mmCIF file with all atom_site columns, C-alpha atoms in Angstrom:
data_model
loop_
_atom_site.group_PDB
_atom_site.id
_atom_site.type_symbol
_atom_site.label_atom_id
_atom_site.label_alt_id
_atom_site.label_comp_id
_atom_site.label_asym_id
_atom_site.label_entity_id
_atom_site.label_seq_id
_atom_site.pdbx_PDB_ins_code
_atom_site.Cartn_x
_atom_site.Cartn_y
_atom_site.Cartn_z
_atom_site.occupancy
_atom_site.B_iso_or_equiv
_atom_site.pdbx_formal_charge
_atom_site.auth_seq_id
_atom_site.auth_comp_id
_atom_site.auth_asym_id
_atom_site.auth_atom_id
_atom_site.pdbx_PDB_model_num
ATOM 1  C CA . UNK A 1 1  ? 169.770 -49.748 -132.450 1.00 51.00 ? 2  UNK A CA 1
ATOM 2  C CA . UNK A 1 2  ? 172.326 -51.925 -134.204 1.00 67.00 ? 3  UNK A CA 1
ATOM 3  C CA . UNK A 1 3  ? 175.569 -50.661 -135.665 1.00 89.00 ? 4  UNK A CA 1
ATOM 4  C CA . UNK A 1 4  ? 175.382 -49.368 -139.238 1.00 94.00 ? 5  UNK A CA 1
ATOM 5  C CA . UNK A 1 5  ? 176.448 -51.512 -142.166 1.00 96.00 ? 6  UNK A CA 1
ATOM 6  C CA . UNK A 1 6  ? 178.941 -49.775 -144.440 1.00 97.00 ? 7  UNK A CA 1
ATOM 7  C CA . UNK A 1 7  ? 178.430 -50.085 -148.187 1.00 98.00 ? 8  UNK A CA 1
ATOM 8  C CA . UNK A 1 8  ? 181.303 -48.709 -150.257 1.00 98.00 ? 9  UNK A CA 1
ATOM 9  C CA . UNK A 1 9  ? 180.873 -48.041 -153.975 1.00 98.00 ? 10 UNK A CA 1
ATOM 10 C CA . UNK A 1 10 ? 184.035 -47.505 -156.006 1.00 98.00 ? 11 UNK A CA 1
ATOM 11 C CA . UNK A 1 11 ? 183.122 -45.399 -159.009 1.00 97.00 ? 12 UNK A CA 1
ATOM 12 C CA . UNK A 1 12 ? 184.376 -42.835 -161.509 1.00 95.00 ? 13 UNK A CA 1
ATOM 13 C CA . UNK A 1 13 ? 182.903 -39.908 -163.416 1.00 92.00 ? 14 UNK A CA 1
ATOM 14 C CA . UNK A 1 14 ? 180.906 -40.468 -166.596 1.00 93.00 ? 15 UNK A CA 1
ATOM 15 C CA . UNK A 1 15 ? 180.144 -44.094 -165.716 1.00 95.00 ? 16 UNK A CA 1
ATOM 16 C CA . UNK A 1 16 ? 176.495 -44.989 -166.322 1.00 95.00 ? 17 UNK A CA 1
ATOM 17 C CA . UNK A 1 17 ? 176.923 -48.372 -164.630 1.00 97.00 ? 18 UNK A CA 1
ATOM 18 C CA . UNK A 1 18 ? 178.267 -46.528 -161.580 1.00 97.00 ? 19 UNK A CA 1
ATOM 19 C CA . UNK A 1 19 ? 175.223 -44.251 -161.509 1.00 97.00 ? 20 UNK A CA 1
ATOM 20 C CA . UNK A 1 20 ? 172.948 -47.307 -161.723 1.00 97.00 ? 21 UNK A CA 1
ATOM 21 C CA . UNK A 1 21 ? 174.873 -49.070 -158.945 1.00 98.00 ? 22 UNK A CA 1
ATOM 22 C CA . UNK A 1 22 ? 174.728 -46.055 -156.623 1.00 97.00 ? 23 UNK A CA 1
ATOM 23 C CA . UNK A 1 23 ? 170.970 -45.755 -157.192 1.00 97.00 ? 24 UNK A CA 1
ATOM 24 C CA . UNK A 1 24 ? 170.505 -49.481 -156.464 1.00 97.00 ? 25 UNK A CA 1
ATOM 25 C CA . UNK A 1 25 ? 172.621 -49.232 -153.302 1.00 98.00 ? 26 UNK A CA 1
ATOM 26 C CA . UNK A 1 26 ? 170.602 -46.260 -152.080 1.00 97.00 ? 27 UNK A CA 1
ATOM 27 C CA . UNK A 1 27 ? 167.273 -48.038 -152.752 1.00 97.00 ? 28 UNK A CA 1
ATOM 28 C CA . UNK A 1 28 ? 168.462 -51.207 -150.984 1.00 97.00 ? 29 UNK A CA 1
ATOM 29 C CA . UNK A 1 29 ? 169.791 -49.132 -148.082 1.00 96.00 ? 30 UNK A CA 1
ATOM 30 C CA . UNK A 1 30 ? 166.510 -47.233 -147.749 1.00 95.00 ? 31 UNK A CA 1
ATOM 31 C CA . UNK A 1 31 ? 164.559 -50.526 -147.740 1.00 95.00 ? 32 UNK A CA 1
ATOM 32 C CA . UNK A 1 32 ? 166.822 -52.262 -145.199 1.00 93.00 ? 33 UNK A CA 1
ATOM 33 C CA . UNK A 1 33 ? 165.657 -52.693 -141.642 1.00 89.00 ? 34 UNK A CA 1
ATOM 34 C CA . UNK A 1 34 ? 168.924 -51.387 -140.182 1.00 91.00 ? 35 UNK A CA 1
ATOM 35 C CA . UNK A 1 35 ? 171.117 -48.308 -140.573 1.00 94.00 ? 36 UNK A CA 1
ATOM 36 C CA . UNK A 1 36 ? 173.443 -48.115 -143.574 1.00 96.00 ? 37 UNK A CA 1
ATOM 37 C CA . UNK A 1 37 ? 176.374 -45.795 -144.279 1.00 97.00 ? 38 UNK A CA 1
ATOM 38 C CA . UNK A 1 38 ? 176.918 -45.428 -148.026 1.00 97.00 ? 39 UNK A CA 1
ATOM 39 C CA . UNK A 1 39 ? 180.421 -44.336 -149.010 1.00 97.00 ? 40 UNK A CA 1
ATOM 40 C CA . UNK A 1 40 ? 180.933 -43.390 -152.671 1.00 97.00 ? 41 UNK A CA 1
ATOM 41 C CA . UNK A 1 41 ? 184.611 -43.302 -153.669 1.00 97.00 ? 42 UNK A CA 1
ATOM 42 C CA . UNK A 1 42 ? 185.851 -41.887 -156.989 1.00 97.00 ? 43 UNK A CA 1
ATOM 43 C CA . UNK A 1 43 ? 188.838 -44.060 -157.930 1.00 97.00 ? 44 UNK A CA 1
ATOM 44 C CA . UNK A 1 44 ? 190.240 -41.311 -160.149 1.00 95.00 ? 45 UNK A CA 1
ATOM 45 C CA . UNK A 1 45 ? 190.944 -39.169 -157.080 1.00 95.00 ? 46 UNK A CA 1
ATOM 46 C CA . UNK A 1 46 ? 193.491 -41.662 -155.707 1.00 96.00 ? 47 UNK A CA 1
ATOM 47 C CA . UNK A 1 47 ? 196.315 -43.065 -157.884 1.00 96.00 ? 48 UNK A CA 1
ATOM 48 C CA . UNK A 1 48 ? 196.428 -46.324 -155.889 1.00 96.00 ? 49 UNK A CA 1
ATOM 49 C CA . UNK A 1 49 ? 192.687 -46.896 -156.269 1.00 95.00 ? 50 UNK A CA 1
ATOM 50 C CA . UNK A 1 50 ? 192.818 -45.944 -159.953 1.00 94.00 ? 51 UNK A CA 1
ATOM 51 C CA . UNK A 1 51 ? 195.557 -48.537 -160.479 1.00 95.00 ? 52 UNK A CA 1
ATOM 52 C CA . UNK A 1 52 ? 193.729 -51.162 -158.407 1.00 94.00 ? 53 UNK A CA 1
ATOM 53 C CA . UNK A 1 53 ? 190.249 -50.761 -159.947 1.00 92.00 ? 54 UNK A CA 1
ATOM 54 C CA . UNK A 1 54 ? 190.885 -49.039 -163.291 1.00 88.00 ? 55 UNK A CA 1
ATOM 55 C CA . UNK A 1 55 ? 187.810 -49.603 -165.442 1.00 89.00 ? 56 UNK A CA 1
ATOM 56 C CA . UNK A 1 56 ? 186.505 -52.374 -163.164 1.00 93.00 ? 57 UNK A CA 1
ATOM 57 C CA . UNK A 1 57 ? 183.904 -50.098 -161.617 1.00 96.00 ? 58 UNK A CA 1
ATOM 58 C CA . UNK A 1 58 ? 181.434 -49.972 -160.089 1.00 97.00 ? 59 UNK A CA 1
ATOM 59 C CA . UNK A 1 59 ? 182.822 -52.230 -157.410 1.00 97.00 ? 60 UNK A CA 1
ATOM 60 C CA . UNK A 1 60 ? 180.739 -52.608 -154.252 1.00 98.00 ? 61 UNK A CA 1
ATOM 61 C CA . UNK A 1 61 ? 181.879 -53.727 -150.810 1.00 98.00 ? 62 UNK A CA 1
ATOM 62 C CA . UNK A 1 62 ? 179.701 -54.504 -147.791 1.00 97.00 ? 63 UNK A CA 1
ATOM 63 C CA . UNK A 1 63 ? 181.524 -53.981 -144.506 1.00 96.00 ? 64 UNK A CA 1
ATOM 64 C CA . UNK A 1 64 ? 184.813 -54.180 -146.399 1.00 96.00 ? 65 UNK A CA 1
ATOM 65 C CA . UNK A 1 65 ? 184.061 -57.429 -148.263 1.00 97.00 ? 66 UNK A CA 1
ATOM 66 C CA . UNK A 1 66 ? 183.687 -57.366 -152.071 1.00 97.00 ? 67 UNK A CA 1
ATOM 67 C CA . UNK A 1 67 ? 180.125 -58.263 -153.084 1.00 98.00 ? 68 UNK A CA 1
ATOM 68 C CA . UNK A 1 68 ? 179.286 -56.826 -156.525 1.00 98.00 ? 69 UNK A CA 1
ATOM 69 C CA . UNK A 1 69 ? 181.128 -55.755 -159.657 1.00 96.00 ? 70 UNK A CA 1
ATOM 70 C CA . UNK A 1 70 ? 179.440 -53.839 -162.498 1.00 96.00 ? 71 UNK A CA 1
ATOM 71 C CA . UNK A 1 71 ? 175.845 -54.568 -161.374 1.00 96.00 ? 72 UNK A CA 1
ATOM 72 C CA . UNK A 1 72 ? 174.121 -54.594 -157.987 1.00 97.00 ? 73 UNK A CA 1
ATOM 73 C CA . UNK A 1 73 ? 171.320 -57.019 -157.109 1.00 97.00 ? 74 UNK A CA 1
ATOM 74 C CA . UNK A 1 74 ? 169.174 -54.837 -154.829 1.00 96.00 ? 75 UNK A CA 1
ATOM 75 C CA . UNK A 1 75 ? 167.386 -57.722 -153.123 1.00 96.00 ? 76 UNK A CA 1
ATOM 76 C CA . UNK A 1 76 ? 170.628 -59.582 -152.443 1.00 97.00 ? 77 UNK A CA 1
ATOM 77 C CA . UNK A 1 77 ? 172.231 -56.409 -151.106 1.00 97.00 ? 78 UNK A CA 1
ATOM 78 C CA . UNK A 1 78 ? 169.283 -55.673 -148.803 1.00 96.00 ? 79 UNK A CA 1
ATOM 79 C CA . UNK A 1 79 ? 169.487 -59.245 -147.464 1.00 95.00 ? 80 UNK A CA 1
ATOM 80 C CA . UNK A 1 80 ? 173.238 -58.841 -146.850 1.00 95.00 ? 81 UNK A CA 1
ATOM 81 C CA . UNK A 1 81 ? 172.646 -55.585 -145.011 1.00 94.00 ? 82 UNK A CA 1
ATOM 82 C CA . UNK A 1 82 ? 169.939 -57.080 -142.822 1.00 91.00 ? 83 UNK A CA 1
ATOM 83 C CA . UNK A 1 83 ? 172.048 -60.169 -142.071 1.00 90.00 ? 84 UNK A CA 1
ATOM 84 C CA . UNK A 1 84 ? 175.095 -58.140 -141.027 1.00 81.00 ? 85 UNK A CA 1
#
């Protein structure tokens, strides 16, 4: 089996766009034909991340590379996961 793709979602509490992005990431991950590790990170728990991302969440990285901000295209994400 191939190595898992890591999808990181930078988020914060009380963020409806973040909730939508996490749901989209989970659906794309479940539909992908390879393993996926989803890492949800609350930027408010780390002063450096809070300063870096502020209100610019959700912010989604695939294997460490920025791919989406504010909204996640599930089909595009699934394709990225499968191509990794």
